[in-house]
Coordinates of N, CA and C in Angstrom, one line a residue:
M1 N 2.8 11.1 20.7 CA 3.3 11.7 22.3 C 4.3 12.4 22.2
S2 N 3.7 14.6 22.3 CA 4.7 15.1 22.3 C 4.9 15.0 23.3
E3 N 6.4 16.2 23.5 CA 7.6 16.1 24.4 C 7.2 17.2 25.1
H4 N 7.1 17.3 27.1 CA 6.6 18.5 28.0 C 8.1 19.7 28.3
S5 N 7.6 20.4 28.9 CA 8.9 21.3 29.3 C 8.0 21.5 31.0
V6 N 8.7 22.4 31.3 CA 7.8 22.6 33.1 C 7.5 24.2 33.3
Y7 N 6.4 24.9 33.3 CA 5.9 25.6 33.8 C 6.1 25.9 35.2
L8 N 6.6 27.2 35.3 CA 6.5 27.3 37.2 C 6.1 28.6 37.0
Y9 N 4.7 28.3 38.6 CA 4.2 29.3 39.3 C 4.6 30.1 40.2
A10 N 5.1 29.4 41.1 CA 5.7 30.2 42.4 C 6.6 28.6 43.5
I11 N 7.3 29.6 44.0 CA 8.0 29.5 44.4 C 7.4 28.9 46.3
A12 N 7.4 27.5 46.8 CA 7.4 27.6 48.6 C 8.7 27.0 49.6
D13 N 7.5 27.5 50.4 CA 8.5 26.7 52.0 C 7.8 24.2 51.8
A14 N 8.7 23.3 51.3 CA 8.5 22.6 51.1 C 7.7 22.2 52.5
T15 N 7.6 22.4 53.5 CA 6.9 22.1 54.1 C 5.1 22.3 54.7
V16 N 4.9 23.1 53.3 CA 3.1 23.2 53.3 C 2.9 23.0 51.8
V17 N 3.5 21.9 51.6 CA 3.7 21.5 50.2 C 1.8 20.3 50.6
D18 N 1.7 19.6 51.4 CA 0.4 19.3 51.2 C -0.6 20.5 51.0
A19 N -0.5 21.6 52.5 CA -1.7 22.8 52.0 C -2.3 23.0 50.8
L20 N -0.5 23.3 50.1 CA -0.7 23.1 48.8 C -1.4 22.7 48.0
G21 N -1.1 21.6 48.1 CA -1.9 19.9 47.1 C -3.2 20.1 47.5
D22 N -3.6 20.7 48.8 CA -5.3 19.9 49.3 C -6.1 21.8 49.1
M23 N -5.0 22.9 48.1 CA -5.5 24.0 47.3 C -5.5 23.5 45.5
V24 N -4.0 23.4 45.4 CA -4.3 23.7 44.1 C -3.8 21.9 43.0
G25 N -3.8 20.9 43.2 CA -3.9 19.4 43.5 C -4.8 19.2 43.0
G26 N -4.4 18.7 41.3 CA -5.1 18.8 41.0 C -6.4 19.9 40.3
M27 N -5.5 20.9 40.2 CA -6.3 22.7 39.2 C -5.6 22.7 38.2
V28 N -6.5 22.7 37.7 CA -5.7 22.9 35.8 C -5.4 24.1 35.4
G29 N -4.6 24.3 35.2 CA -3.9 25.7 34.7 C -3.6 26.3 33.0
V30 N -2.5 26.6 32.7 CA -2.2 27.1 32.0 C -1.9 25.8 30.7
D31 N -2.0 26.7 29.7 CA -1.4 25.1 28.4 C -2.8 23.7 29.0
D32 N -4.3 23.7 30.2 CA -4.9 23.1 30.3 C -4.0 22.0 31.2
A33 N -2.9 22.0 32.0 CA -2.7 21.1 32.4 C -2.4 20.9 34.0
Q34 N -2.6 19.8 34.3 CA -2.6 19.7 35.6 C -1.5 20.2 36.8
V35 N -2.0 21.0 37.9 CA -0.3 21.5 38.8 C 0.1 20.6 39.9
R36 N 0.9 20.5 40.1 CA 1.6 19.4 40.5 C 2.9 20.4 41.4
T37 N 3.2 20.6 42.6 CA 4.9 20.5 43.3 C 5.9 19.6 43.0
V38 N 7.1 20.2 43.0 CA 8.6 19.6 42.8 C 8.7 19.7 43.6
V39 N 10.1 19.3 45.0 CA 10.3 19.7 45.9 C 11.7 19.0 46.0
E40 N 12.6 20.0 47.0 CA 13.5 20.2 46.8 C 15.0 20.9 48.1
G41 N 14.9 20.0 48.4 CA 15.4 19.9 50.2 C 13.8 20.4 50.8
P42 N 14.3 22.2 51.3 CA 14.0 22.8 52.4 C 11.8 23.8 51.6
L43 N 13.2 23.5 49.6 CA 12.0 24.5 49.2 C 11.6 23.4 48.7
A44 N 9.9 24.6 47.5 CA 9.0 23.3 46.5 C 8.5 25.1 45.1
A45 N 8.0 23.9 44.3 CA 7.7 25.1 43.6 C 6.3 24.0 42.7
I46 N 5.8 24.7 41.8 CA 4.0 25.3 42.1 C 4.5 24.8 40.5
V47 N 4.4 23.6 40.2 CA 4.6 23.8 38.6 C 3.8 23.1 37.3
A48 N 3.9 23.0 36.3 CA 2.4 21.3 35.9 C 3.4 21.6 34.6
S49 N 3.5 20.5 33.7 CA 4.0 19.9 32.6 C 3.2 20.1 31.7
V50 N 3.5 21.5 30.2 CA 2.9 22.2 29.4 C 3.8 21.5 27.6
D51 N 2.6 21.7 27.3 CA 3.9 20.9 26.2 C 4.7 21.6 25.2
R52 N 5.4 21.5 24.8 CA 6.9 21.4 24.8 C 7.8 22.6 23.3
E53 N 6.9 22.4 22.0 CA 6.5 23.4 21.5 C 5.8 24.0 21.4
R54 N 4.4 24.3 22.2 CA 3.8 25.7 22.1 C 4.2 26.2 23.5
F55 N 5.5 25.7 24.3 CA 5.8 26.8 25.4 C 7.7 26.9 24.6
S56 N 7.9 26.7 23.7 CA 9.4 26.8 23.7 C 9.6 28.8 23.9
E57 N 10.7 28.8 23.5 CA 11.1 30.4 23.5 C 11.1 31.7 22.6
Q58 N 10.8 30.4 21.2 CA 10.3 30.5 20.3 C 8.9 31.2 20.4
A59 N 8.1 30.1 20.3 CA 6.2 30.0 20.4 C 6.5 30.9 21.5
I60 N 5.9 31.0 22.4 CA 6.4 32.2 23.3 C 6.3 33.8 23.3
R61 N 8.4 33.5 22.2 CA 8.1 35.4 21.4 C 7.2 35.8 21.0
A62 N 6.5 34.4 20.1 CA 5.8 35.1 18.5 C 4.5 35.5 19.0
H63 N 4.0 35.2 20.5 CA 2.0 35.0 20.7 C 2.7 36.7 21.5
L64 N 3.9 36.7 21.5 CA 3.5 37.7 22.4 C 3.4 39.7 21.7
E65 N 2.7 39.7 20.7 CA 1.3 40.7 20.2 C 0.1 40.1 20.0
D66 N 0.4 38.8 20.6 CA -1.0 38.0 20.8 C -1.7 38.6 22.0
L67 N -3.1 39.7 22.1 CA -3.6 40.1 22.8 C -4.5 39.3 23.3
G68 N -5.5 38.4 22.7 CA -6.5 36.9 23.2 C -5.5 36.0 24.1
W69 N -4.1 35.4 23.2 CA -2.7 34.6 23.8 C -2.5 34.6 24.9
L70 N -2.3 36.6 25.3 CA -0.9 36.4 26.9 C -3.6 36.7 27.3
E71 N -3.7 37.0 27.5 CA -4.8 37.9 27.9 C -4.9 35.6 28.3
K72 N -5.3 34.9 28.0 CA -5.8 33.8 28.3 C -4.6 33.3 29.1
L73 N -3.5 33.5 28.6 CA -2.1 32.8 29.6 C -2.3 33.0 30.8
A74 N -2.2 34.9 31.0 CA -2.6 35.3 32.0 C -3.6 35.8 33.2
R75 N -4.5 34.9 33.0 CA -6.5 34.1 33.6 C -5.2 32.8 34.4
A76 N -4.5 32.1 33.2 CA -4.4 30.7 33.6 C -4.3 30.8 35.0
H77 N -2.1 31.9 34.6 CA -1.2 31.4 35.8 C -1.9 32.3 36.8
H78 N -2.5 33.5 37.2 CA -3.0 34.3 38.2 C -3.7 33.6 39.0
E79 N -5.1 33.1 38.5 CA -5.6 31.3 38.9 C -5.2 30.6 39.5
V80 N -3.9 30.1 39.4 CA -3.5 29.0 40.7 C -2.4 29.6 41.0
V81 N -1.9 31.5 41.0 CA -1.0 31.8 42.2 C -2.1 32.4 43.1
D82 N -3.2 32.9 42.6 CA -4.2 33.4 44.3 C -4.8 31.9 44.6
R83 N -5.4 30.6 43.8 CA -4.8 30.1 44.7 C -4.5 29.6 46.1
A84 N -3.3 28.9 45.5 CA -1.8 28.6 46.0 C -1.1 29.3 47.4
A85 N -2.2 31.3 46.8 CA -1.2 31.7 48.1 C -2.6 32.1 49.6
Q86 N -3.8 31.1 49.0 CA -4.4 31.4 49.9 C -4.3 30.1 51.1
A87 N -3.3 28.8 50.4 CA -2.7 28.7 51.8 C -1.8 28.6 52.0
H88 N -1.1 29.3 52.0 CA 0.4 29.9 52.5 C 1.1 31.0 51.1
S89 N 1.9 31.8 52.7 CA 2.9 32.6 51.3 C 4.1 32.2 49.6
I90 N 3.7 32.6 49.1 CA 4.1 32.0 48.1 C 5.2 33.2 48.4
A91 N 5.9 33.1 46.5 CA 6.5 33.8 45.9 C 6.5 33.2 44.4
P92 N 6.0 34.1 43.6 CA 5.0 34.3 42.4 C 6.3 34.9 41.6
V93 N 6.1 34.1 40.6 CA 6.9 33.7 39.5 C 6.7 34.6 38.5
R94 N 7.4 34.8 37.3 CA 6.9 35.7 36.2 C 6.1 35.1 35.6
M95 N 5.2 35.6 34.5 CA 4.3 34.4 33.7 C 5.6 33.8 32.8
A96 N 4.8 33.0 32.7 CA 6.1 32.5 30.9 C 7.3 32.3 31.7
T97 N 7.2 31.9 32.3 CA 8.5 30.9 32.8 C 8.9 29.6 32.9
V98 N 9.1 28.9 32.0 CA 9.4 27.8 31.9 C 11.1 26.9 31.4
Y99 N 10.9 25.9 31.9 CA 11.5 25.1 32.1 C 11.4 23.7 31.3
H100 N 13.2 22.8 31.1 CA 13.2 22.5 30.3 C 12.5 20.3 30.6
S101 N 12.7 21.2 32.2 CA 11.8 19.2 32.7 C 12.5 19.4 34.3
D102 N 11.7 19.1 35.5 CA 12.1 19.3 36.6 C 13.3 18.9 36.8
S103 N 14.0 18.2 36.0 CA 15.7 18.7 37.2 C 15.8 20.1 37.0
G104 N 15.4 20.7 36.2 CA 16.3 22.0 36.1 C 15.3 23.3 37.0
V105 N 14.1 22.4 37.5 CA 13.6 22.7 38.6 C 14.4 23.2 40.5
R106 N 14.3 21.3 39.9 CA 15.0 21.0 40.8 C 16.2 22.2 40.8
E107 N 17.6 21.0 40.4 CA 18.8 22.7 40.1 C 18.7 24.3 40.4
L108 N 16.9 24.7 39.7 CA 16.7 26.2 40.5 C 16.9 26.3 41.7
L109 N 16.1 25.7 42.5 CA 15.6 24.9 44.0 C 17.3 24.8 44.5
R110 N 17.7 24.0 44.4 CA 19.5 24.0 44.9 C 20.0 25.3 45.3
E111 N 20.4 25.7 43.9 CA 21.5 26.9 43.1 C 20.7 28.5 44.1
R112 N 19.5 28.4 43.9 CA 19.7 29.8 44.6 C 18.3 29.5 45.8
R113 N 19.0 28.2 46.4 CA 17.9 28.1 47.6 C 18.3 29.4 48.7
D114 N 18.9 30.2 49.0 CA 19.1 31.0 50.5 C 18.5 32.6 49.8
E115 N 18.5 32.2 48.6 CA 17.7 33.1 47.9 C 16.4 33.6 48.1
L116 N 16.3 32.6 47.4 CA 14.8 31.7 48.0 C 13.8 31.9 49.2
A117 N 14.9 31.8 50.0 CA 14.6 31.3 51.8 C 14.1 32.4 52.1
E118 N 15.2 33.1 51.4 CA 15.3 34.9 52.3 C 14.3 35.4 51.1
T119 N 13.4 35.3 50.6 CA 12.7 35.9 49.5 C 10.8 35.4 50.4
L120 N 10.8 34.6 50.9 CA 10.3 33.5 51.5 C 9.8 34.1 52.7
D121 N 11.0 34.3 53.6 CA 11.0 34.8 55.0 C 10.3 36.2 54.7
R122 N 10.6 37.2 54.0 CA 10.3 38.8 53.6 C 8.7 38.7 53.1
I123 N 8.5 38.0 52.8 CA 7.1 38.1 52.3 C 6.2 36.9 52.9
R124 N 6.2 36.1 54.1 CA 5.3 35.6 54.4 C 4.8 36.7 55.9
G125 N 3.1 36.2 55.6 CA 2.2 36.8 56.8 C 2.7 38.5 55.5
R126 N 2.7 38.7 55.2 CA 2.1 40.1 54.1 C 1.2 39.1 52.2
T127 N 1.0 40.7 52.2 CA 0.6 40.2 50.8 C 0.6 41.5 50.3
E128 N -0.3 41.3 49.0 CA 0.8 43.2 48.3 C -0.9 42.9 47.9
W129 N -0.8 44.8 47.9 CA -2.2 46.0 47.4 C -2.0 46.7 47.1
G130 N -2.3 46.7 45.1 CA -1.9 48.1 44.7 C -3.2 49.1 45.4
V131 N -2.4 50.5 45.1 CA -3.5 51.3 44.9 C -2.5 52.4 43.8
K132 N -4.0 53.1 42.9 CA -3.4 53.8 41.4 C -4.4 55.1 41.9
G133 N -4.3 56.1 42.3 CA -4.4 57.2 42.1 C -4.8 58.7 40.7
Y134 N -5.9 59.0 40.7 CA -5.9 59.6 39.5 C -6.6 61.1 40.1
A135 N -5.7 62.6 39.6 CA -6.3 63.6 40.0 C -8.1 63.6 39.3
A136 N -9.0 64.6 40.6 CA -9.7 64.5 40.5 C -10.0 66.1 40.1
P137 N -11.6 65.5 39.1 CA -12.1 67.1 38.6 C -11.5 68.6 39.4
A138 N -11.2 69.9 38.6 CA -11.5 71.0 38.7 C -12.7 70.7 39.4
P139 N -12.7 71.9 40.7 CA -14.0 72.9 40.6 C -14.3 73.7 39.8
A140 N -15.4 73.9 39.1 CA -15.8 75.2 38.1 C -15.3 76.3 38.6
P141 N -14.4 77.1 37.2 CA -14.0 78.5 38.3 C -15.1 79.5 37.8
E142 N -15.7 80.7 39.1 CA -16.2 80.7 39.8 C -16.8 81.7 38.4
A143 N -17.7 82.6 38.1 CA -18.4 82.9 37.0 C -17.0 84.4 37.0
A144 N -17.1 85.2 36.3 CA -15.6 85.7 35.3 C -16.6 87.1 36.2
E145 N -15.7 87.9 36.6 CA -16.5 89.6 37.4 C -17.2 89.9 36.0
T146 N -17.4 91.0 35.7 CA -16.9 91.9 35.2 C -16.4 93.8 35.3
D147 N -16.7 93.4 33.8 CA -15.6 94.8 34.0 C -15.7 95.7 35.1
S148 N -13.9 96.1 35.2 CA -14.3 97.3 36.2 C -13.9 97.9 35.5
P149 N -13.6 99.3 35.8 CA -13.0 100.9 35.8 C -11.3 100.1 35.3
D150 N -10.8 99.8 36.0 CA -8.9 99.2 35.5 C -9.5 98.8 34.5
T151 N -10.2 98.0 33.7 CA -10.6 96.8 33.3 C -11.1 98.0 31.5
P152 N -11.1 98.6 31.0 CA -11.4 99.3 29.9 C -12.4 98.4 29.3
S153 N -13.4 98.2 28.9 CA -14.7 97.6 27.5 C -14.0 98.0 26.3
D154 N -13.1 98.3 26.4 CA -13.4 98.7 24.3 C -12.4 97.9 24.3
R155 N -10.7 97.5 25.4 CA -9.9 96.9 25.5 C -10.1 95.5 25.4
P156 N -10.9 94.7 23.9 CA -11.1 93.3 24.7 C -10.1 91.9 24.4
G157 N -9.2 92.5 23.4 CA -7.2 91.6 23.5 C -7.1 91.3 25.0
T158 N -7.0 93.0 25.3 CA -6.1 93.1 26.6 C -6.9 91.7 27.6
S159 N -8.7 92.1 28.1 CA -9.3 91.3 29.2 C -8.9 90.1 28.5
Y160 N -8.9 89.0 27.1 CA -8.6 87.9 27.2 C -7.3 87.1 27.2
L161 N -6.5 88.4 27.1 CA -4.7 87.8 27.8 C -4.9 87.6 29.5
M162 N -5.7 88.5 30.0 CA -6.1 88.2 31.0 C -6.6 87.5 31.8
R163 N -7.6 87.5 31.2 CA -8.2 85.3 31.2 C -7.3 84.6 31.1
R164 N -7.0 84.2 29.9 CA -5.9 83.7 29.3 C -5.2 83.3 30.8
R165 N -4.0 84.2 30.9 CA -3.1 84.2 32.1 C -3.4 83.3 33.1
T166 N -4.8 84.0 34.1 CA -5.4 83.3 35.2 C -5.7 82.4 35.4
E167 N -6.1 81.4 33.9 CA -6.4 80.4 33.6 C -5.4 79.6 33.8
R168 N -4.5 79.8 33.3 CA -3.2 78.7 33.4 C -2.1 78.9 34.2
A169 N -2.3 80.1 35.3 CA -2.0 79.7 36.4 C -2.5 78.4 37.6
R170 N -4.6 79.4 37.7 CA -5.3 78.1 38.0 C -4.9 77.1 38.3
V171 N -4.7 75.7 36.5 CA -4.8 74.8 36.4 C -2.5 74.7 37.0
A172 N -2.0 75.5 36.3 CA -1.7 75.0 37.0 C -0.5 75.1 38.9
Q173 N -1.4 75.8 39.3 CA -2.4 75.6 40.5 C -2.8 74.5 41.2
R174 N -3.3 74.1 40.5 CA -4.0 72.6 40.1 C -3.5 70.9 40.9
R175 N -2.3 71.7 39.0 CA -2.0 70.1 39.8 C -0.7 70.4 40.5
E176 N 0.0 70.7 40.7 CA 0.7 71.4 41.8 C 0.5 70.9 43.1
H177 N -1.2 71.1 43.2 CA -1.4 70.7 44.6 C -2.5 69.3 44.0
V178 N -2.7 68.5 43.4 CA -2.8 66.8 43.4 C -1.8 66.7 43.4
A179 N -0.1 66.9 43.2 CA 1.3 65.8 42.8 C 1.5 66.5 44.7
E180 N 1.4 67.2 45.2 CA 1.8 67.1 46.5 C 0.9 66.6 47.0
A181 N -0.4 66.3 47.5 CA -1.5 64.8 47.6 C -0.6 64.0 47.7
A182 N -0.3 63.3 46.2 CA -0.6 62.3 46.2 C 1.5 61.4 46.7
D183 N 2.1 62.2 46.7 CA 3.3 62.9 47.0 C 2.5 61.8 48.7
E184 N 2.4 63.1 49.9 CA 1.8 63.3 51.0 C 1.2 61.4 51.1
L185 N 0.3 61.4 50.0 CA -0.4 59.9 50.3 C 0.5 58.5 50.1
H186 N 1.3 58.8 49.3 CA 2.4 57.8 48.9 C 3.1 57.3 50.0
H187 N 3.7 58.4 50.5 CA 4.5 58.2 51.9 C 4.0 58.0 53.7
E188 N 2.2 58.6 53.2 CA 2.1 57.7 54.5 C 1.8 56.3 53.9
L189 N 1.6 55.7 53.1 CA 0.6 54.5 53.4 C 2.7 54.0 52.7
A190 N 3.2 54.6 52.5 CA 4.9 53.7 52.4 C 4.9 53.0 54.0
G191 N 4.6 54.2 55.1 CA 4.5 53.7 57.1 C 4.4 53.2 56.8
L192 N 2.9 52.2 56.5 CA 2.2 51.3 57.2 C 2.4 50.0 56.4
A193 N 4.0 50.6 55.2 CA 3.8 49.3 55.1 C 5.5 48.9 54.7
A194 N 5.9 47.3 54.3 CA 7.3 46.7 54.7 C 7.7 47.0 54.0
E195 N 7.5 47.1 52.1 CA 8.3 48.0 51.5 C 7.1 48.0 50.0
H196 N 8.3 49.1 49.4 CA 6.5 49.6 48.2 C 7.5 49.9 46.7
R197 N 7.0 49.8 46.0 CA 7.2 49.3 44.4 C 6.3 51.5 44.0
L198 N 6.9 51.4 43.3 CA 6.2 53.0 42.4 C 6.5 53.2 41.6
Y199 N 5.5 52.9 40.0 CA 5.4 52.3 39.1 C 5.0 54.1 38.7
P200 N 5.4 53.9 36.6 CA 5.2 55.3 36.5 C 3.7 55.1 36.4
P201 N 3.4 56.5 35.9 CA 1.4 56.3 35.9 C 1.5 55.0 34.3
Q202 N 0.6 54.7 33.9 CA 0.0 54.3 32.6 C -1.1 54.9 31.8
D203 N -0.3 54.3 30.7 CA -1.7 55.2 29.4 C -3.0 55.3 30.0
P204 N -3.9 56.6 28.8 CA -4.8 56.1 29.6 C -5.9 55.0 28.8
R205 N -5.9 54.2 27.1 CA -5.6 53.6 26.3 C -5.8 52.1 27.3
L206 N -4.8 52.6 28.5 CA -4.8 51.0 29.1 C -5.6 51.1 30.5
T207 N -5.7 52.6 31.8 CA -6.9 52.3 32.3 C -8.2 52.6 31.8
G208 N -8.4 53.0 31.0 CA -9.7 53.5 30.3 C -10.6 54.1 30.8
R209 N -9.9 55.3 31.2 CA -9.7 56.6 31.8 C -10.2 57.9 31.4
S210 N -10.0 59.2 31.1 CA -9.3 60.0 30.4 C -8.7 61.0 32.2
D211 N -9.1 61.0 33.2 CA -7.7 61.5 33.5 C -7.0 61.5 34.4
E212 N -6.0 62.0 34.9 CA -4.4 61.3 34.4 C -4.4 61.3 35.8
M213 N -3.7 59.4 35.8 CA -2.7 58.8 37.2 C -1.6 59.6 37.3
V214 N -1.9 60.2 38.2 CA -1.1 60.0 39.8 C 0.1 59.6 40.4
L215 N -1.1 58.6 40.8 CA -0.2 58.0 41.2 C -0.2 56.4 41.2
N216 N 1.2 55.5 41.0 CA 0.7 53.6 40.9 C 1.8 52.6 41.3
A217 N 1.3 52.6 42.3 CA 1.8 51.8 43.6 C 2.2 50.8 44.3
A218 N 2.7 49.6 44.4 CA 2.3 48.2 45.4 C 3.4 48.9 46.5
Y219 N 1.7 48.1 47.5 CA 2.3 48.2 49.3 C 2.2 46.8 49.6
L220 N 3.4 46.1 49.9 CA 3.8 44.5 50.8 C 3.2 45.3 52.7
V221 N 2.1 44.0 52.6 CA 1.2 45.6 53.8 C 1.8 43.6 55.0
D222 N 2.0 44.1 56.3 CA 1.4 43.2 57.0 C -0.1 42.5 56.7
D223 N -0.7 41.5 57.3 CA -2.0 40.4 57.1 C -3.0 41.6 57.6
D224 N -1.8 41.8 59.5 CA -2.7 42.0 60.2 C -2.8 44.3 59.8
G225 N -2.0 44.6 58.6 CA -2.0 45.9 59.0 C -2.7 46.7 57.5
A226 N -3.4 45.1 56.9 CA -4.1 45.9 55.6 C -6.0 46.8 56.0
V227 N -6.2 46.5 56.6 CA -7.3 47.3 56.8 C -7.0 49.1 57.4
R228 N -5.8 49.0 58.0 CA -5.7 50.6 58.3 C -4.8 50.8 56.5
L229 N -4.5 50.2 56.5 CA -3.6 51.3 55.2 C -5.4 51.0 54.1
A230 N -6.1 50.3 53.6 CA -7.7 50.9 53.7 C -8.1 52.1 53.6
Q231 N -8.3 52.1 55.5 CA -8.9 52.9 55.7 C -8.4 54.4 55.0
R232 N -6.9 54.8 55.2 CA -6.2 54.9 54.8 C -6.3 56.2 53.2
V233 N -6.8 55.2 52.5 CA -7.0 55.3 51.7 C -8.4 56.4 51.1
D234 N -9.4 55.0 51.4 CA -10.4 55.5 51.8 C -11.0 57.0 52.4
A235 N -9.3 57.9 53.5 CA -10.2 59.4 53.9 C -9.5 60.0 52.9
A236 N -8.3 59.1 52.1 CA -7.8 60.8 51.2 C -8.6 60.6 50.1
N237 N -9.0 60.2 49.8 CA -10.2 60.2 48.4 C -10.8 61.8 49.1
G238 N -10.7 62.9 47.4 CA -12.0 63.5 48.4 C -11.2 65.0 47.4
D239 N -10.9 65.9 47.6 CA -10.9 66.7 46.0 C -9.5 66.9 45.2
H240 N -8.6 66.0 45.7 CA -7.4 66.3 45.4 C -7.2 65.5 44.2
L241 N -7.2 63.7 45.2 CA -6.9 62.7 44.4 C -8.3 61.8 44.5
R242 N -8.5 60.5 43.3 CA -9.6 59.6 43.3 C -8.6 58.6 43.5
L243 N -8.9 57.8 44.7 CA -8.9 55.9 43.9 C -8.8 55.2 44.1
E244 N -8.0 54.0 43.4 CA -8.7 53.5 43.8 C -7.0 52.2 44.3
I245 N -7.9 50.8 44.9 CA -6.9 49.8 46.1 C -7.5 49.1 45.4
T246 N -6.6 47.8 45.2 CA -6.9 46.5 44.7 C -6.3 45.2 45.8
G247 N -6.7 44.2 45.9 CA -6.3 43.8 47.1 C -6.9 42.9 47.6
P248 N -6.4 42.0 48.2 CA -4.2 41.3 48.1 C -4.3 40.1 47.6
W249 N -3.1 40.7 46.5 CA -2.2 39.1 45.9 C -1.6 39.0 46.3
A250 N -0.9 37.7 45.5 CA 0.2 37.6 45.5 C 0.5 38.6 46.0
P251 N 1.9 38.2 46.6 CA 3.2 39.6 45.8 C 4.5 39.3 45.0
Y252 N 4.0 40.1 44.0 CA 4.5 40.1 42.6 C 5.3 41.2 42.8
S253 N 5.3 42.6 43.6 CA 5.7 43.4 42.9 C 6.8 43.0 43.2
F254 N 7.3 42.1 44.8 CA 8.1 41.8 45.5 C 9.1 40.8 45.1
T255 N 9.1 39.8 44.4 CA 10.1 39.2 43.9 C 10.6 39.2 42.7
S256 N 11.8 38.3 42.5 CA 11.9 39.4 41.4 C 12.2 38.0 40.1
L257 N 11.3 36.9 40.9 CA 11.9 35.1 40.0 C 11.4 35.9 38.8
G258 N 12.6 34.8 37.2 CA 11.9 34.9 36.0 C 12.6 34.3 35.4
Q259 N 12.6 34.5 33.9 CA 13.2 33.5 33.1 C 14.7 32.8 33.4
P260 N 14.7 31.1 33.6 CA 16.6 31.0 33.6 C 17.7 31.4 33.4

């Protein structure tokens, strides 16, 4: 019989263990392992027993370049966290966080009790929403005017350079307006959120889009404020920005729980 380690999904209040059990009890997650809870004092951990050899530090490190393995792990991890979040506010833990035993999880809950309780208080009644903004396609430039008397037709080189200069100025101005629109929107959305996080723009190879990403942010929003946030994003879709909003998610961006 193989030995097992304990895979940690999330932290919750111990008072909601029954509700969590109704939602995720018996659910199969990472490593096809049954989800369960570990309780220590006022806190509970959502966990599963996984094969120790397959989820050793060395094995996980060896799989970091295996996109198929990572995708399967991420899908199973997020399915459990998302299901649990439907029952109550939870603090999700970074993917592939593994402890040697239940005792290690209980030690975590004891030693970081105050920090974990503060985190749960901070995210209670709130969810994470993601907003990505892309530069909208620039309108086609107006047709070039015919040569004026001040622009002699026998100087095509000069005419070409002037057109190039005008085009560069137009592109630079467009980029400035797009950046200003993204910055203005972020500040408005941040004002509607309890907390926010700004991330670097993603590479087009990850987004699958050719247009430039100019906003990549997460917002921790009160449950009763989500509609207002979505409405503001919808209203900002226009001449300068093309926007995507996703959520509600468990607040991954607003917890800092990771490897022991």
